[in-house]
Short mmCIF file of C-alpha atoms and ligand atoms in Angstrom, two decimals:
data_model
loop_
_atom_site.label_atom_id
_atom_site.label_comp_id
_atom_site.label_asym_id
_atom_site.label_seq_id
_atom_site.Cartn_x
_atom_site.Cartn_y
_atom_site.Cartn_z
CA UNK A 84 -90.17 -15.63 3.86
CA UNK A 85 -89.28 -12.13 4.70
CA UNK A 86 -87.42 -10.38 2.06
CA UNK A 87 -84.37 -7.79 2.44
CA UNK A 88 -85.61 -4.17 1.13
CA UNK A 89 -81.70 -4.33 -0.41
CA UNK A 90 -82.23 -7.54 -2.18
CA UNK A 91 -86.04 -6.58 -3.53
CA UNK A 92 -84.24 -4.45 -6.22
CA UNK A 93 -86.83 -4.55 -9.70
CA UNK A 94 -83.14 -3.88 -11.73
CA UNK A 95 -81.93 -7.30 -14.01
CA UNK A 96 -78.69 -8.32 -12.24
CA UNK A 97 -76.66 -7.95 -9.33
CA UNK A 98 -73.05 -9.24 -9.68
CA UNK A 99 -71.03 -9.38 -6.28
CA UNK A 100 -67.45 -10.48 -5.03
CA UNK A 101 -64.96 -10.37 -1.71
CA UNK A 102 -61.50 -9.99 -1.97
CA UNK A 103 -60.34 -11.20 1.05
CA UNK A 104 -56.31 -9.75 0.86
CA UNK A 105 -57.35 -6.01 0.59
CA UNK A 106 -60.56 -6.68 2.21
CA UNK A 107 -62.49 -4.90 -1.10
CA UNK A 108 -65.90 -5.44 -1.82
CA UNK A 109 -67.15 -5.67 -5.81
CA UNK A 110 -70.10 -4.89 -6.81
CA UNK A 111 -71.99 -4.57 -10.66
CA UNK A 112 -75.66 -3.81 -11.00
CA UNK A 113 -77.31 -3.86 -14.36
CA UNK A 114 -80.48 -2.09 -13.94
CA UNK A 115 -82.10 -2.12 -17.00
CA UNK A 116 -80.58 -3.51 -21.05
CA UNK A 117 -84.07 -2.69 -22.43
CA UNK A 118 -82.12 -0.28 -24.97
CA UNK A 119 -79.12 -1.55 -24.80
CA UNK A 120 -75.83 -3.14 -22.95
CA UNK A 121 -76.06 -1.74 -18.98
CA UNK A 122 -73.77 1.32 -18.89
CA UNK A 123 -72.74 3.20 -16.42
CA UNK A 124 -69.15 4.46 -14.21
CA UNK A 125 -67.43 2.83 -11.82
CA UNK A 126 -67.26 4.57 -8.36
CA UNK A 127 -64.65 3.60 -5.35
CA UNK A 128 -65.43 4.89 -2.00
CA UNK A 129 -66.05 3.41 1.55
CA UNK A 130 -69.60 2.63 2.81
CA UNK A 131 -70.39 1.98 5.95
CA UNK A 132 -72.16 -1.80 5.41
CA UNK A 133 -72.42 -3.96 2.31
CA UNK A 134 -76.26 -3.18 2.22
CA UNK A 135 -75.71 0.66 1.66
CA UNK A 136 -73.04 -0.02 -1.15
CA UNK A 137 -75.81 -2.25 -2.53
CA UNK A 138 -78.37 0.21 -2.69
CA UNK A 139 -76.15 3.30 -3.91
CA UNK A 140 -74.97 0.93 -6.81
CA UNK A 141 -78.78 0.00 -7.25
CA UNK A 142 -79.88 3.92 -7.22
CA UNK A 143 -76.90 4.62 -9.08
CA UNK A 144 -78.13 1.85 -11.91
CA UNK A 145 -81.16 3.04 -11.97
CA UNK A 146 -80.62 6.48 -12.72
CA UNK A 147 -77.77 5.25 -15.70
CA UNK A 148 -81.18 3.70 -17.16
CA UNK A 149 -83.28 7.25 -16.91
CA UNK A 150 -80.08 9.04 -18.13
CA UNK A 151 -79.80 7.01 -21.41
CA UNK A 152 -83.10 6.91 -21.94
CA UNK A 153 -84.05 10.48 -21.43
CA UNK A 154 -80.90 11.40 -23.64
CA UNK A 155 -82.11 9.07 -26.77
CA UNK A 156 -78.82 7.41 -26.35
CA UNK A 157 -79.25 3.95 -27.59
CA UNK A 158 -77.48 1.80 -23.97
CA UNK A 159 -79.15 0.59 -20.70
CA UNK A 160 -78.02 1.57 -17.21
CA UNK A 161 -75.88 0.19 -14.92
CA UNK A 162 -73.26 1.03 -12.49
CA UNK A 163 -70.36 -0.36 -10.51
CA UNK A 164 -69.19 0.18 -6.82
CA UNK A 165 -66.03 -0.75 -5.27
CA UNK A 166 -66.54 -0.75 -1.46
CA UNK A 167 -63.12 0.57 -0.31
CA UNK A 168 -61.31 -0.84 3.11
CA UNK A 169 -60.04 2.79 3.53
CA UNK A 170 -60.22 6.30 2.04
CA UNK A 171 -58.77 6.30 -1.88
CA UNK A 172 -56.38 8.48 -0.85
CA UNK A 173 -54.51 5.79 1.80
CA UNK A 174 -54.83 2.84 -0.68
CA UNK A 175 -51.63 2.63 -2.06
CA UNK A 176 -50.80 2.33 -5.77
CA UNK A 177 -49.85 -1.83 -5.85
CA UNK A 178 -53.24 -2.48 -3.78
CA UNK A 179 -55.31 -0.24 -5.78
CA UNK A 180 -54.30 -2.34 -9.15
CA UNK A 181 -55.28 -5.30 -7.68
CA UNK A 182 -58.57 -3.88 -6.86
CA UNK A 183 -59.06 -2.90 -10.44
CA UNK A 184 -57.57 -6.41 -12.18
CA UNK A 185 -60.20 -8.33 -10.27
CA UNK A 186 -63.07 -5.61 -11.03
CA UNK A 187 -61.96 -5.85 -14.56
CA UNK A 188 -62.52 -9.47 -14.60
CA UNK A 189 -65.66 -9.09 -12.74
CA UNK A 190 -66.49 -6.64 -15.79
CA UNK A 191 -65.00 -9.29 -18.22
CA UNK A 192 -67.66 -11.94 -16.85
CA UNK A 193 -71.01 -10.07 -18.09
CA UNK A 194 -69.55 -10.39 -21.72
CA UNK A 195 -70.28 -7.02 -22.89
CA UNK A 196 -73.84 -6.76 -20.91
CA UNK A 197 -71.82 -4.32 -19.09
CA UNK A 198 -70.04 -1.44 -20.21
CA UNK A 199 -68.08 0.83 -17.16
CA UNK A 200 -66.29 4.18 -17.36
CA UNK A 201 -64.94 6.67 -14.91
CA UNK A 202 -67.51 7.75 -11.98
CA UNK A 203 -66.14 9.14 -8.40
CA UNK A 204 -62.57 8.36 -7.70
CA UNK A 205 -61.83 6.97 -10.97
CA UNK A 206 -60.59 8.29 -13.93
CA UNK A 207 -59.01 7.62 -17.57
CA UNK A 208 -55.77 6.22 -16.23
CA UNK A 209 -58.01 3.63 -13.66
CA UNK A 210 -60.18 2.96 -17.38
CA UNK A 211 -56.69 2.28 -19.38
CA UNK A 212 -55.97 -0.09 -16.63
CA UNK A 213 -59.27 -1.91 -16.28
CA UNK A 214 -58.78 -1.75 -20.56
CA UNK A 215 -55.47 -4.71 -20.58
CA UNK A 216 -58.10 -6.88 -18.83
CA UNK A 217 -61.39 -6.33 -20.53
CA UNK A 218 -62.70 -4.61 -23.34
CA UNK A 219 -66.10 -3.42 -21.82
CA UNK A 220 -64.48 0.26 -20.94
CA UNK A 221 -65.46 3.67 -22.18
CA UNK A 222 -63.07 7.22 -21.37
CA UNK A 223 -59.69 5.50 -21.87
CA UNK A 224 -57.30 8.08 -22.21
CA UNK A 225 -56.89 9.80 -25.89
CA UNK A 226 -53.48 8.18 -26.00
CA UNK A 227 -54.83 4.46 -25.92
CA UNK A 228 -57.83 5.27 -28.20
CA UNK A 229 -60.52 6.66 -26.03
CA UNK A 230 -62.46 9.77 -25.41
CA UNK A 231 -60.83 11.09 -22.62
CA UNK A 232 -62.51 12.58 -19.49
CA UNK A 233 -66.22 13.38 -19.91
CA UNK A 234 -66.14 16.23 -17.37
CA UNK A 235 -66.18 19.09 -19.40
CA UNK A 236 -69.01 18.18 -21.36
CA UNK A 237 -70.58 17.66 -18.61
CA UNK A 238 -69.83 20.97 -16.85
CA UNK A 239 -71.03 22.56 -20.01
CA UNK A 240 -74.55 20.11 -20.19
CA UNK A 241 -75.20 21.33 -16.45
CA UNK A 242 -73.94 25.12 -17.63
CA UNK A 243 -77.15 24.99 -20.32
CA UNK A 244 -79.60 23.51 -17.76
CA UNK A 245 -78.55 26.06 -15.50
CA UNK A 246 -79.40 28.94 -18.37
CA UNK A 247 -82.56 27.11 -19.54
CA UNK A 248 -83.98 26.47 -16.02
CA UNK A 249 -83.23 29.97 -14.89
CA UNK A 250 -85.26 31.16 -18.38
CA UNK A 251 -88.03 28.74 -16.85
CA UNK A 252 -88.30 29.83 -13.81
CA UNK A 253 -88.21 33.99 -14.72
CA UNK A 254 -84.77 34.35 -13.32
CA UNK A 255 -83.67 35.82 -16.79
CA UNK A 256 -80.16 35.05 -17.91
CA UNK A 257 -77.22 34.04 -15.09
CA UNK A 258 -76.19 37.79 -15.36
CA UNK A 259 -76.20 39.05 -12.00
CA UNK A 260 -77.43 35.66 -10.42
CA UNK A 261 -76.13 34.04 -7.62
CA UNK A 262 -74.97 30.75 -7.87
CA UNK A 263 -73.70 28.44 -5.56
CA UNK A 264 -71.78 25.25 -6.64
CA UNK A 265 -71.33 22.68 -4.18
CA UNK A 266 -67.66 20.96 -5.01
CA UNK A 267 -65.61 22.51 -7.07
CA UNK A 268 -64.30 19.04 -8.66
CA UNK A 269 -63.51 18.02 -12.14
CA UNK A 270 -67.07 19.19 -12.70
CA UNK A 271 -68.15 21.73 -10.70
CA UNK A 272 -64.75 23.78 -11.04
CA UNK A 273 -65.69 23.74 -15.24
CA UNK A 274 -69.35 24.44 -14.21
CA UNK A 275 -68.09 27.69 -11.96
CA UNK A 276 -66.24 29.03 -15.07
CA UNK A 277 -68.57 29.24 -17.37
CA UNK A 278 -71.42 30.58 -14.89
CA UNK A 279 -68.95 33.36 -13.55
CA UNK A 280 -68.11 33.80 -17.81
CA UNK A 281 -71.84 34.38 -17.79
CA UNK A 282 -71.88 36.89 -15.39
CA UNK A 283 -73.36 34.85 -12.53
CA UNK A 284 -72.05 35.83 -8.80
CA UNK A 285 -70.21 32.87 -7.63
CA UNK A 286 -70.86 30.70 -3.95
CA UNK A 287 -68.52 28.16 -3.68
CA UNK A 288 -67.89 24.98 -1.45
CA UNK A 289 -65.60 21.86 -1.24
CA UNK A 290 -64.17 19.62 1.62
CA UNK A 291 -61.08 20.61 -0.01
CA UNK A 292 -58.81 23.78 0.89
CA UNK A 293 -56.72 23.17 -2.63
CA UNK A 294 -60.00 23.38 -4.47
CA UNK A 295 -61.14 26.24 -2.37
CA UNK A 296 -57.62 28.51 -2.77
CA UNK A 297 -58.08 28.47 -6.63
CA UNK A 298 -61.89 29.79 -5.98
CA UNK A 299 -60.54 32.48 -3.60
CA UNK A 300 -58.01 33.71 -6.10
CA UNK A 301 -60.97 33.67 -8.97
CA UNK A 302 -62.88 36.30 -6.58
CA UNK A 303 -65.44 33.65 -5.27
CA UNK A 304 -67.24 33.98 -2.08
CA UNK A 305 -66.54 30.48 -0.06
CA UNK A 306 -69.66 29.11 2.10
CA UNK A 307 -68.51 26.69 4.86
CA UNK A 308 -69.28 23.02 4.47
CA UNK A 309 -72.08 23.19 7.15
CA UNK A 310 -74.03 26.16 5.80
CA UNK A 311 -74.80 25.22 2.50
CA UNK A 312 -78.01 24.00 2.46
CA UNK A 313 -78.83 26.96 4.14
CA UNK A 314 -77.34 30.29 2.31
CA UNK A 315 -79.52 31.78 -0.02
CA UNK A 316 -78.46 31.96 -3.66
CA UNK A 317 -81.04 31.93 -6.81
CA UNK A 318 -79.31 29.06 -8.08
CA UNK A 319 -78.18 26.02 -5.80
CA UNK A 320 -75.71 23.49 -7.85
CA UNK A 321 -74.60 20.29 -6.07
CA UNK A 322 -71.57 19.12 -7.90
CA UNK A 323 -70.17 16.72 -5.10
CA UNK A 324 -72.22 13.66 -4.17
CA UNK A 325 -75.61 12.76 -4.15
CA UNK A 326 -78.52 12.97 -1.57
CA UNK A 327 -77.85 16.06 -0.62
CA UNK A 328 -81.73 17.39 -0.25
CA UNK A 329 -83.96 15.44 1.39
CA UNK A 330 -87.68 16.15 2.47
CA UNK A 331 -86.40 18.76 5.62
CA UNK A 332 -83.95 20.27 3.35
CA UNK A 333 -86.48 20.59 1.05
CA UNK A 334 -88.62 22.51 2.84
CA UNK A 335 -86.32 24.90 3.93
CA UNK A 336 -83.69 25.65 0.73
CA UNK A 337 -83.22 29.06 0.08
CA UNK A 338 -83.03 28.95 -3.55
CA UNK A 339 -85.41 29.18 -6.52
CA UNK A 340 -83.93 26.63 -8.53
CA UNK A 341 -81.61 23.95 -7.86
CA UNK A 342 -79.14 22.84 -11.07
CA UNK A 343 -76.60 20.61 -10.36
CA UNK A 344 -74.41 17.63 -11.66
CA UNK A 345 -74.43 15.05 -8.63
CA UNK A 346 -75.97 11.84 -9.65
CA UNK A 347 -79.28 11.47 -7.71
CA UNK A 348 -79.60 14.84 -5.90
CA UNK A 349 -82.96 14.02 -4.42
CA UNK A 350 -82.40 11.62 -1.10
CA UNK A 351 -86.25 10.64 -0.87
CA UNK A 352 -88.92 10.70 -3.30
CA UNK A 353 -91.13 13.24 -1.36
CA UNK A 354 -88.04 15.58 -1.30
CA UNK A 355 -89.34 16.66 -5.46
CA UNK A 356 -92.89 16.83 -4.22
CA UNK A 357 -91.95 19.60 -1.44
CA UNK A 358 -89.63 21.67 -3.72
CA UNK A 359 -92.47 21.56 -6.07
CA UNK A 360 -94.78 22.73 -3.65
CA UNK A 361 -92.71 26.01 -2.66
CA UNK A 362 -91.90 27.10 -6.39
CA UNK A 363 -88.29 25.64 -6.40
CA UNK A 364 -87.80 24.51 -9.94
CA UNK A 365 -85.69 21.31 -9.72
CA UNK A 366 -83.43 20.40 -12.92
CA UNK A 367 -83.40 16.31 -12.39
CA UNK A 368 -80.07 15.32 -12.51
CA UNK A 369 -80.49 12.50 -15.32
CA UNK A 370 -81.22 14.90 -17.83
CA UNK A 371 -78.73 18.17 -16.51
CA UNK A 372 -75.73 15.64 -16.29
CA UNK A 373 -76.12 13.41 -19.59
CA UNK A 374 -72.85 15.41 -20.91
CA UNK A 375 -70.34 12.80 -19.78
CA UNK A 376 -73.11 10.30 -21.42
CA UNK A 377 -73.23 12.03 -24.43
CA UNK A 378 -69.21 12.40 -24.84
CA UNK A 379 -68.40 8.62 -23.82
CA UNK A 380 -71.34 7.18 -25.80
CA UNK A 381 -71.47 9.61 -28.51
CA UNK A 382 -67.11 9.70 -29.41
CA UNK A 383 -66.78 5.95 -28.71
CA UNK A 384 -70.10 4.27 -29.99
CA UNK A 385 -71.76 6.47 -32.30
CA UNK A 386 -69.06 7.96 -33.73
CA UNK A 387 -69.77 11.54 -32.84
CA UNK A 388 -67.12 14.59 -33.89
CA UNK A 389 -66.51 16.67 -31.02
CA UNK A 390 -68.56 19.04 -32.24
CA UNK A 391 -71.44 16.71 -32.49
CA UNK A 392 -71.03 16.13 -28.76
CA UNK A 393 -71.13 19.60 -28.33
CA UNK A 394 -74.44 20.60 -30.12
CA UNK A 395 -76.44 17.50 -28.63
CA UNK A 396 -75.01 18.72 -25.51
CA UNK A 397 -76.43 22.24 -25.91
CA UNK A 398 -80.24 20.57 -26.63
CA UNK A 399 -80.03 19.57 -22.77
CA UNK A 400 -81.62 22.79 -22.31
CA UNK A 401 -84.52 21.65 -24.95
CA UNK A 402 -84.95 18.22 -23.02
CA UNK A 403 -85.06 20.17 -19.93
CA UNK A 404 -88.18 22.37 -21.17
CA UNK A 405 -89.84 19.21 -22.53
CA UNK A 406 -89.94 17.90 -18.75
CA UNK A 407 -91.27 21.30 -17.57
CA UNK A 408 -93.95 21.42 -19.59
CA UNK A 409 -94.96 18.10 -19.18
CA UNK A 410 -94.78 18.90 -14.79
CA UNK A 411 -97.04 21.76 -15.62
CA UNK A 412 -99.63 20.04 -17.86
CA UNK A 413 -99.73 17.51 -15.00
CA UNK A 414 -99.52 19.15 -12.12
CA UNK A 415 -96.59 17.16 -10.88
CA UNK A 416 -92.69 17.54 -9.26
CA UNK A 417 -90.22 17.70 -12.39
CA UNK A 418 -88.33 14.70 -11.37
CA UNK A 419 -91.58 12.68 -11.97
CA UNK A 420 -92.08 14.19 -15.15
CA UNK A 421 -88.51 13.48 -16.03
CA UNK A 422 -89.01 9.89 -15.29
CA UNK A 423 -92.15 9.67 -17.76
CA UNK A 424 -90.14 11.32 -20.62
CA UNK A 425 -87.73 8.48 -20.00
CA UNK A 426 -90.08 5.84 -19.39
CA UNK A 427 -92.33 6.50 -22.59
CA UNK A 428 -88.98 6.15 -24.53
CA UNK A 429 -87.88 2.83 -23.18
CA UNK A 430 -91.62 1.57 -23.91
CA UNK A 431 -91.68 3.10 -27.43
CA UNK A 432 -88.18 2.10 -28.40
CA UNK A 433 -89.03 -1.92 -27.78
CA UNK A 434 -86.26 -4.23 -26.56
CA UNK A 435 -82.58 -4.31 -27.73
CA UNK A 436 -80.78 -7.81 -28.03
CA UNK A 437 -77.27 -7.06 -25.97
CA UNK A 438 -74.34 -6.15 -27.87
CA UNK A 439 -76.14 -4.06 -30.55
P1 NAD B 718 -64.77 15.05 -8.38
O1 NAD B 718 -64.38 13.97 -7.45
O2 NAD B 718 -63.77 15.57 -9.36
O3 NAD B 718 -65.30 16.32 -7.55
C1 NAD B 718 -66.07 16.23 -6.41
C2 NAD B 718 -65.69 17.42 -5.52
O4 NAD B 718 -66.59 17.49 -4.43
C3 NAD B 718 -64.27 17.31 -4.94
O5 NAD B 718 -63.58 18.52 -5.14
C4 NAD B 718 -64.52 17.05 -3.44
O6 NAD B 718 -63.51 17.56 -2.62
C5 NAD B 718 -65.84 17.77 -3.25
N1 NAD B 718 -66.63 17.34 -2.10
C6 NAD B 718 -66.80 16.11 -1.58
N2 NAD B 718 -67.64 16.14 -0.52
C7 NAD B 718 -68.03 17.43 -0.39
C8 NAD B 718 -68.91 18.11 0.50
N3 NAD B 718 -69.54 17.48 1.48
N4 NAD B 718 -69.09 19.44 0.33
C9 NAD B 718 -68.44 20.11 -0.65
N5 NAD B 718 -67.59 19.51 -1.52
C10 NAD B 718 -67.40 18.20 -1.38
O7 NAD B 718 -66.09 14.53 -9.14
P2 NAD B 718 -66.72 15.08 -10.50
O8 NAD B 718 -66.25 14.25 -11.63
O9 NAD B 718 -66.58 16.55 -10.55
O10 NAD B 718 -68.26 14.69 -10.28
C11 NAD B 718 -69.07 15.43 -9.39
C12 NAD B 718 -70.45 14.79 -9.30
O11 NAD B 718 -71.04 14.76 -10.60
C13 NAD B 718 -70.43 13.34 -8.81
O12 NAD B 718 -71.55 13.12 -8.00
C14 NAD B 718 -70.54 12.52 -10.10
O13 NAD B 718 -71.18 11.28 -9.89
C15 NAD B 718 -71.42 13.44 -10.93
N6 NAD B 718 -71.25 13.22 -12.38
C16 NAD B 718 -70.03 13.39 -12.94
C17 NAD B 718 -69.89 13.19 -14.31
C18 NAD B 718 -68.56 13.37 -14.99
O14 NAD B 718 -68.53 13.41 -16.24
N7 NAD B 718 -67.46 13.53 -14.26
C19 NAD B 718 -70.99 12.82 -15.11
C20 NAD B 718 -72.24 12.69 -14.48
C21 NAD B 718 -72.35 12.89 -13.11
C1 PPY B 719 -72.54 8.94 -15.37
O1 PPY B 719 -72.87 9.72 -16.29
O2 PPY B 719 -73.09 9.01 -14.24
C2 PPY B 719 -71.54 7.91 -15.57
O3 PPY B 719 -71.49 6.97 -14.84
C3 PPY B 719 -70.57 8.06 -16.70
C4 PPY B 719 -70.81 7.10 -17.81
C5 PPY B 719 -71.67 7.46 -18.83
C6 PPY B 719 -71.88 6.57 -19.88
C7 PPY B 719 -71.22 5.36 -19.90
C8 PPY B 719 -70.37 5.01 -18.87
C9 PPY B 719 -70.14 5.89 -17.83
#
């Protein structure tokens, strides 16, 4: 028998569903509940075949699993796509609740082996709504009990990898630096503040000429969509989606570090390798964008005070030097030595029974 590449995933579960009406496609992926119930956001967009959706929810699981791990935070990882029929934007409001009804169900199903939260194109209000059908939902709004959006902590977590890398690499502080963000969203617009605070010259970018008016009255230099793999900066920070540097791009990025809050930056594994190679420090995303982790996990299982969040926030920077020292002992790209941290704390921590 010759097996799909998409369906020889090594994660635990793979939950799937049509909805014939709005022609949506549902899908869960629990990568790994080793140290805990599967969590991980819930993102809506269109793909362009079932397979890809698939595999982005797969890679998407995979690095919830790395995340948690990495960040001592006692879940597993897992993630949730909703394959859209059309752009968010067109979906209108009585088709989009339908949508989320049957994805909370979907959610419901797994019995708390599953936990979701906001991820692209979804936010508090979409987690208050999923919330009157299942109880398996972090970053409600405040006003129903939850934490809230986890972007600013996660601005700031990618804001302290971004100090702590440039440290690493003998950039000095962000004073004077150039940085370029890539998407100035809910994350990257918090991320550009508190560089430009820190005295960083700002690059900006976004498919969006709102996002981009509110950068040009700031006194930020805009880069078009096209050129910004290939405008040289110290600092490169993709805040939009992932994939974004792949082996070519790799070889060719003119930037000495790259620090950024997209979920799985790197498109192919020898895209780490080549960076490495040319004296590019990369910050792996797991570890640089655990802030939203931190703030769901920490406010609405731990118990965390705000400020709590806060300071384990700030130690992203000590996590961060931990995986640089191991890629220097061993010779090897810093997303591979990111993935060992993780790995020899899911082996040392032993297995979790779900729901604990
Ligand atoms: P967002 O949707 O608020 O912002 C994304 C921005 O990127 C938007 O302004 C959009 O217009 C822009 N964009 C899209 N395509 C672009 C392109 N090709 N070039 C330039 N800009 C483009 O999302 P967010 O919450 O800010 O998250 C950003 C990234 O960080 C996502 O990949 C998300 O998975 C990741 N992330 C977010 C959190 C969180 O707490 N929000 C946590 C971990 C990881
Ligand atoms: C992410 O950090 O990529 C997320 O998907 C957000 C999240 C974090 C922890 C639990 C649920 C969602």
């Amino acid at each position: 028998m010759r097996l799909d590449k998409t369906l020889c995933w090594d994660g635990e579960l793979t939950v799937t569903r049509h909805d014939r009406e709005t022609g949506t496609s549902f899908i869960i992926r629990l990568d790994s509940t080793r140290l805990g119930p599967a969590a991980g956001g819930t993102r809506a967009a269109q793909y362009a075949s079932f397979g890809e959706a698939l595999d982005d929810a797969g890679r998407l699981a995979g690095a919830m699993t790395l995340k948690m791990a990495v960040s001592n935070l006692p879940m597993g990882g897992g993630k949730s796509v909703i394959a859209l029929p059309a752009p968010r934007n067109e979906i209108d409001q009585g088709t989009w609740k339908r949508i989320l009804v049957l994805h909370a169900e979907n959610i419901d199903k797994l019995g708390g082996n599953y936990w979701t939260g906001p991820d692209v194109n979804t936010n508090s209000s979409d987690m208050d709504l999923l919330n009157d059908t299942t109880e398996f939902v972090f970053g409600r709004s405040t006003a129903r009990g939850g934490a809230g959006s986890s972007a600013s902590n996660t601005s700031l977590g990618v804001f302290e990898a971004m100090k702590a890398t440039a440290l690493h690499r003998g950039l000095g502080t962000l004073d004077g630096l150039t940085v370029l963000v890539q998407g100035l969203g809910a994350v990257g617009s918090g991320l550009a503040v508190l560089a430009s605070q820190a005295g960083a010259r700002l690059l900006v970018s976004d498919t969006d000429s709102e996002r981009l008016a509110w950068a040009r009255q700031a006194g930020h230099d805009v880069v078009e969509i096209d050129n910004v793999r290939s405008t040289p900066c110290d600092i490169f920070a993709p805040c939009a989606m992932g994939g974004v540097i792949d082996s070519a791009v790799a070889g060719e990025l003119p930037a000495s570090a790259v620090v950024g809050a997209a979920n799985n930056i790197l498109a192919d594994d020898e895209a780490g390798d080549i960076l490495h190679q040319r004296g590019v420090t990369y910050a792996p995303d797991f570890v640089t964008n655990a802030g939203g982790a931190f703030h769901l996990v920490g406010r609405e299982v731990l118990g965390w005070s705000e400020e709590t969040v806060g300071a384990r926030t700030r130690r992203i920077g000590d996590t961060l030097a931990e995986v640089y020292s191991i890629a220097e002992s061993e010779d090897i790209d810093t997303d591979r030595a990111a993935r060992i941290l993780a790995r020899r704390r899911i082996e040392t921590a032993g297995t979790h029974p779900p729901h604990t």
